[in-house]
Amino acid sequence: MKIAVILGTRPEIIKMSPIIKELEGRQVDYFILHTGQHYSYNLDRVFFEQLKLPQAKYNLDASSDSHAKQTAKILIGVEKVLQEESPDIILVEGDTDSVLAGALAATKLHIEVGHVEAGLRSYDRQMPEEINRILTDHCSDYLFAPSEKTRKTLLSEGIPEGKIFVTGNTIVDAIYQNLEISKESGNSLTALGIKPKEYFLVTIHRQENADNRARFTSILDGLNTVATEFHLPVIYPIHPHSRKRMSEFNLKPRKVTLIEPVDFLSFLELESTARLILTDSGGVQEEACVLGVPCVTLRDNTERPETIEIGSNILAGTSPSRILECVQMMLSRQNTWVNPFGDGKAGERIVGIIMEGKHG
Ligand code: UD1
Ligand code: UDP
């Protein structure tokens, strides 16, 4: 059995890390194919170094471009590698352009596809991620659903039951494997001059927010309001995508502390001791939930509805008054929810299922 792990962006590296560690531990014949969608050191290399992952055997250096060009470059590059290597199965994780291109290239070559984090839906087809995840699910042979809810979604779309496996989300594995190390080694709070529970943590990078001047402006106004109301720092490790747009739109958030994107251990440290997290990220909504930190999602929908149902998260959209109201509501809630994303053994389960080759 030969496995190709295809990845291309920050969240894919982090969420694939427990699977890669499991493949290493079992001495499976596998290789990593990096699409190069993310290439800046602090969105890419830093995670390989910190999580002690082996180097990718291939890097397609696809870098940034329009959706069509980026997807096409990856599609062509992946096809070439798969033809040379002839793996039995490829694994992709999540919903980026790298995921769709990897899955599509493999399925056309009749190579099996395993989709990690299958069955998520925002039901918003304006989002590139929604198109990517639907298409990837529908050409996959193994669908690793993080929860019972996502399994039901896949069944409702006609995916055969035998292809779906509820495994939990590998982000829980990644958190459990790294949280203690992050607490022991961390000095991010000292470096920023902030104290536990006395700051807000923010990330915004999704296309629907960062590329839309009105929405991005409104969110930043909301953050200024929150900072003023609570007299607390708002820390925003800013994704280069958002940095670029902020400069193009000439936006200057007055009360928000912008810092460069940080490594995973530092980000875990910042998340775990934040008073509250505001985000449009998928992975950050999950991490806040697992870490027991209240979350306000700066979007109109989420493909992680489990977090809303258990009360760890709330949808605020982008209006400043609604953002403030949601922060106040979340801070008045008890954070006694139980993590719905699994027990931290998703990576082990996923590799076990593939090695047994038991899909229907
Ligand atoms: C991509 C994913 C998004 C995911 C995010 C994770 C798609 C369609 N989007 O968004 O779902 O949440 O990754 O972080 O696949 N840039 C750099 N350095 C890099 C990478 C990007 O400076 O290493 C800048 C470039 O200006 C680039 C912009 O970010 O044009 C957007 O990059 P891209 O990979 O297209 O999308 P992301 O916003 O990173
Ligand atoms: N993350 C990080 N440093 C940062 C911001 C985020 O390591 O400065 C991690 C975070 O812990 C999570 C992942 O990046 O695991 C989420 O990725 P992102 O928000 O870029 O993408 P999404 O999950 O929205 O696809």
XYZ file of C-alpha atoms and ligand atoms in Angstrom:
424
model
C 0.000 0.000 0.000
C 1.455 3.331 -1.103
C -0.130 6.578 0.079
C 0.262 10.136 -1.238
C -0.461 12.881 1.293
C -1.356 16.001 -0.693
C -1.354 19.331 1.132
C -0.842 22.985 0.309
C -1.893 25.445 3.020
C -1.384 26.202 6.713
C -4.484 24.391 8.027
C -3.798 21.332 5.869
C -0.260 20.991 7.242
C -1.537 21.283 10.824
C -4.495 18.921 10.358
C -2.509 16.358 8.351
C 0.277 16.283 10.968
C -1.366 13.603 13.173
C -1.892 11.419 10.084
C 1.709 11.883 8.924
C 2.947 10.968 12.417
C 0.801 7.834 12.352
C 2.125 6.863 8.894
C 5.693 7.401 10.145
C 5.024 5.357 13.285
C 3.625 2.433 11.301
C 6.408 2.702 8.700
C 3.907 2.908 5.875
C 5.134 3.566 2.322
C 3.984 7.159 1.784
C 5.165 10.512 0.494
C 4.116 14.134 0.873
C 3.190 16.198 -2.169
C 3.109 19.924 -1.346
C 1.206 22.007 -3.890
C 2.965 25.226 -2.839
C -0.334 27.108 -2.520
C 1.111 28.564 0.692
C 4.808 29.402 0.466
C 5.597 32.220 2.926
C 7.753 30.872 5.776
C 5.174 31.719 8.443
C 2.311 30.016 6.562
C 4.264 26.936 5.545
C 7.819 25.924 6.519
C 7.437 26.947 10.173
C 4.797 24.236 10.669
C 6.970 21.491 9.142
C 9.821 22.503 11.449
C 7.779 22.925 14.598
C 5.639 19.805 14.151
C 8.755 17.846 13.119
C 7.255 16.693 9.826
C 9.412 15.155 7.105
C 10.069 17.333 4.089
C 7.710 17.039 1.130
C 9.095 14.759 -1.597
C 7.556 17.067 -4.213
C 6.692 20.757 -4.174
C 4.703 22.056 -7.136
C 5.408 25.719 -6.283
C 1.920 26.639 -7.510
C 1.912 29.836 -5.334
C -0.905 32.419 -5.530
C -3.123 33.108 -8.518
C -6.775 33.307 -9.536
C -8.842 30.260 -8.560
C -8.812 28.815 -12.071
C -5.098 29.316 -12.657
C -4.109 28.080 -9.206
C -6.354 25.011 -9.443
C -5.180 24.275 -12.987
C -1.473 24.521 -12.082
C -1.966 22.136 -9.166
C -4.077 19.749 -11.258
C -1.366 19.458 -13.908
C 1.436 19.100 -11.351
C -0.379 16.499 -9.244
C -1.254 14.409 -12.299
C 2.411 14.216 -13.314
C 3.567 13.107 -9.861
C 0.770 10.550 -9.499
C 1.614 9.067 -12.898
C 5.255 8.677 -11.828
C 4.551 7.357 -8.325
C 1.346 5.305 -8.867
C 0.127 5.440 -5.254
C -2.852 3.280 -4.256
C -4.586 6.187 -2.575
C -4.198 9.919 -2.057
C -5.268 11.790 1.072
C -6.471 15.396 1.087
C -7.755 17.430 4.024
C -10.345 20.205 4.106
C -11.638 22.536 1.411
C -8.926 24.567 -0.316
C -8.134 24.772 -4.033
C -5.268 22.315 -3.371
C -7.760 19.781 -2.028
C -10.068 19.959 -5.027
C -7.208 19.817 -7.557
C -5.551 16.875 -5.761
C -8.775 14.885 -5.563
C -9.721 15.588 -9.168
C -6.313 14.634 -10.572
C -6.328 11.347 -8.640
C -9.854 10.303 -9.424
C -9.326 10.776 -13.178
C -6.330 8.425 -12.914
C -8.512 5.878 -11.049
C -6.485 6.343 -7.898
C -8.554 6.182 -4.721
C -9.214 9.394 -2.822
C -9.555 9.756 0.956
C -11.104 13.038 2.097
C -10.272 14.011 5.655
C -12.895 16.361 7.168
C -15.666 15.276 4.809
C -19.303 16.331 4.965
C -18.943 19.938 6.129
C -21.431 22.339 4.532
C -22.055 26.067 4.922
C -24.785 25.935 2.242
C -23.251 29.108 0.802
C -22.087 28.494 -2.750
C -20.481 31.946 -2.956
C -17.640 30.542 -0.865
C -14.850 28.878 -2.856
C -14.421 26.444 0.058
C -18.041 25.218 -0.262
C -17.602 24.301 -3.930
C -14.278 22.616 -3.167
C -15.659 20.487 -0.344
C -18.808 19.369 -2.195
C -16.882 18.340 -5.320
C -14.158 16.634 -3.313
C -16.661 14.652 -1.245
C -18.436 13.492 -4.369
C -15.291 12.104 -5.995
C -13.892 10.479 -2.834
C -13.777 6.776 -1.998
C -13.170 7.222 1.732
C -15.014 10.064 3.456
C -13.634 10.703 6.939
C -16.431 12.602 8.633
C -15.504 14.402 11.852
C -18.925 13.950 13.489
C -22.251 12.105 13.280
C -23.812 15.293 11.894
C -21.403 15.387 8.948
C -22.046 11.680 8.291
C -25.787 12.394 8.028
C -25.134 15.272 5.617
C -23.170 12.954 3.325
C -25.886 10.282 3.469
C -28.507 12.904 2.594
C -26.507 13.725 -0.560
C -26.588 10.095 -1.676
C -23.034 9.058 -0.709
C -23.041 5.305 -0.025
C -22.929 4.465 3.682
C -19.943 2.127 3.280
C -17.693 4.969 2.147
C -18.311 7.119 5.229
C -16.329 6.773 8.471
C -16.881 8.908 11.553
C -13.368 9.433 12.886
C -13.373 12.753 14.730
C -11.389 15.733 13.472
C -7.594 15.524 13.408
C -7.432 19.065 14.841
C -8.278 17.516 18.224
C -5.263 15.177 17.852
C -3.069 18.137 16.893
C -4.238 20.147 19.919
C -3.768 17.266 22.360
C -0.310 16.544 20.921
C 0.863 20.159 21.196
C -1.013 22.042 23.933
C 1.224 21.059 26.842
C 4.374 21.812 24.841
C 2.885 25.173 23.916
C 2.162 25.998 27.570
C 5.643 24.956 28.697
C 7.596 26.672 25.937
C 5.374 29.700 25.340
C 6.348 33.303 25.907
C 3.965 34.979 23.444
C 1.984 36.793 26.129
C 5.109 38.259 27.712
C 6.431 39.272 24.299
C 3.166 41.087 23.546
C 2.846 42.562 27.049
C -0.581 40.976 27.607
C -2.063 38.891 30.438
C -4.148 35.690 30.393
C -7.883 36.379 29.944
C -7.175 40.090 29.434
C -7.154 40.262 25.646
C -9.193 39.282 22.602
C -7.677 37.223 19.783
C -8.773 37.798 16.183
C -8.227 36.199 12.776
C -9.868 37.326 9.523
C -8.746 36.094 6.121
C -11.673 34.535 4.258
C -12.341 35.829 0.753
C -15.917 36.917 1.556
C -14.589 39.262 4.270
C -11.049 40.264 3.295
C -11.832 40.925 -0.381
C -14.961 42.964 0.360
C -14.146 46.544 1.380
C -17.510 47.157 3.078
C -17.459 43.920 5.089
C -13.795 44.228 6.089
C -14.313 47.873 7.152
C -17.390 46.960 9.163
C -15.600 44.104 10.977
C -12.657 46.356 11.868
C -15.107 48.976 13.185
C -16.673 46.216 15.294
C -13.257 45.271 16.686
C -12.523 48.912 17.560
C -15.862 49.044 19.410
C -15.073 45.855 21.350
C -11.600 47.162 22.305
C -13.098 50.465 23.530
C -15.987 48.885 25.410
C -13.847 46.336 27.300
C -10.615 48.384 27.571
C -8.712 45.301 26.453
C -6.141 44.711 23.690
C -7.327 43.042 20.486
C -4.523 40.954 18.978
C -4.756 40.124 15.262
C -2.086 37.879 13.683
C -2.818 38.994 10.170
C -2.808 36.616 7.196
C -0.871 38.087 4.212
C -4.055 37.944 2.123
C -5.773 40.323 4.580
C -2.649 42.485 4.971
C -2.656 43.018 1.205
C -6.349 43.937 1.104
C -6.083 46.176 4.161
C -3.401 48.153 2.397
C -5.316 48.276 -0.931
C -8.472 49.468 0.848
C -6.379 51.887 2.948
C -7.881 50.538 6.190
C -6.189 51.507 9.451
C -7.746 49.802 12.463
C -7.124 52.165 15.363
C -7.439 49.888 18.353
C -6.304 46.564 16.936
C -2.759 45.267 17.408
C -1.618 43.724 14.136
C 1.121 41.106 14.371
C 2.623 38.726 11.822
C 1.053 35.233 11.583
C 2.502 33.111 14.372
C 3.623 29.477 14.593
C 1.195 26.802 15.811
C 2.495 26.537 19.397
C 2.347 30.308 19.843
C -1.122 30.451 18.329
C -2.351 27.671 20.654
C -0.946 29.637 23.589
C -2.690 32.829 22.449
C -5.973 30.975 21.862
C -6.028 29.010 25.097
C -5.664 32.061 27.356
C -7.744 34.558 25.347
C -10.851 36.045 26.971
C -12.658 35.361 23.705
C -11.777 34.682 20.061
C -13.283 36.472 17.044
C -12.681 34.770 13.713
C -13.828 33.799 10.241
C -11.494 30.783 10.150
C -12.854 27.250 10.089
C -10.053 25.690 12.102
C -10.041 28.456 14.700
C -13.785 27.934 15.420
C -12.963 24.281 16.171
C -9.899 25.050 18.265
C -11.749 27.614 20.401
C -14.431 24.987 21.045
C -11.933 22.274 22.004
C -9.962 24.679 24.228
C -13.107 25.884 26.037
C -12.705 29.491 24.872
C -15.837 31.359 23.684
C -15.893 32.199 19.980
C -17.656 34.852 17.901
C -17.693 33.996 14.207
C -17.489 36.965 11.853
C -19.573 35.330 9.141
C -23.228 34.816 8.226
C -22.963 31.027 8.245
C -20.697 28.233 9.393
C -19.913 24.730 8.194
C -19.213 23.904 11.867
C -22.832 24.086 13.225
C -21.918 21.685 16.046
C -20.159 24.613 17.743
C -23.296 26.764 17.608
C -25.492 23.932 18.912
C -23.326 23.256 21.973
C -22.975 26.970 22.699
C -19.240 27.501 22.153
C -19.750 29.770 19.153
C -22.150 32.365 17.789
C -22.605 33.883 14.324
C -22.175 37.655 14.360
C -21.942 38.581 10.694
C -20.125 41.881 10.193
C -22.233 44.645 11.769
C -20.294 46.447 14.554
C -23.278 46.544 16.935
C -24.029 42.867 16.392
C -20.347 41.957 16.929
C -20.362 43.788 20.277
C -23.689 42.206 21.255
C -22.364 38.722 20.417
C -19.193 39.286 22.455
C -21.316 40.333 25.439
C -23.621 37.326 25.022
C -20.762 34.843 24.739
C -18.996 36.273 27.790
C -22.131 35.781 29.880
C -22.349 32.058 28.961
C -20.883 29.194 30.997
C -18.181 27.464 28.955
C -19.075 23.945 30.033
C -19.681 22.510 26.561
C -18.281 19.120 25.537
C -16.079 19.024 22.433
C -18.043 17.366 19.579
C -14.999 16.784 17.338
C -13.655 13.538 18.774
C -11.190 12.068 21.227
C -7.858 12.947 19.618
C -7.444 9.583 17.886
C -8.739 10.545 14.440
C -5.320 10.164 12.754
C -4.895 6.647 14.138
C -8.413 5.683 13.008
C -7.996 7.119 9.513
C -4.715 5.300 8.859
C -6.179 2.081 10.321
C -9.202 2.231 7.995
C -7.050 2.858 4.919
C -4.620 0.052 5.751
C -7.539 -2.354 6.095
C -8.877 -1.101 2.733
C -12.392 -1.621 3.943
C -14.616 0.909 2.233
C -17.854 -0.200 0.614
C -6.579 29.674 1.382
C -7.868 28.909 1.183
C -8.778 29.133 2.370
C -8.056 28.796 3.661
C -6.731 29.517 3.750
C -5.950 29.030 4.939
C -8.655 28.587 -1.125
C -9.611 29.054 -2.143
N -8.586 29.344 -0.007
O -6.904 31.050 1.462
O -9.919 28.296 2.278
O -8.879 29.160 4.746
O -5.949 29.258 2.582
O -5.069 29.988 5.429
O -8.004 27.593 -1.316
N -0.239 34.742 0.351
C 1.046 35.005 0.784
N 1.825 33.941 1.174
C 1.405 32.676 1.113
C 0.103 32.415 0.666
C -0.707 33.457 0.282
O 1.494 36.141 0.837
O 2.165 31.775 1.506
C -1.110 35.883 -0.027
C -0.997 36.251 -1.486
O -1.167 37.629 -1.589
C -2.191 35.553 -2.099
C -3.233 35.629 -0.985
O -2.473 35.511 0.215
O -2.631 36.172 -3.272
C -4.285 34.544 -1.061
O -3.694 33.246 -1.060
P -4.593 31.950 -1.422
O -3.818 30.725 -1.173
O -5.216 32.119 -2.763
O -5.797 32.043 -0.432
P -5.827 32.165 1.141
O -6.476 33.436 1.525
O -4.503 31.846 1.717
N -2.908 29.412 12.930
C -1.562 29.563 13.263
N -1.054 30.839 13.332
C -1.800 31.943 13.107
C -3.172 31.778 12.782
C -3.694 30.500 12.689
O -0.851 28.581 13.477
O -1.259 33.061 13.184
C -3.459 28.047 12.803
C -4.613 27.731 13.723
O -4.144 27.211 14.942
C -5.415 26.700 12.932
C -5.099 27.008 11.500
O -4.000 27.928 11.511
O -4.985 25.381 13.214
C -6.281 27.630 10.819
O -5.918 28.021 9.539
P -6.618 29.205 8.757
O -7.395 30.042 9.704
O -5.558 29.852 7.946
O -7.544 28.429 7.723
P -9.028 27.815 7.826
O -9.095 26.920 9.001
O -9.979 28.957 7.883
O -9.160 27.100 6.523
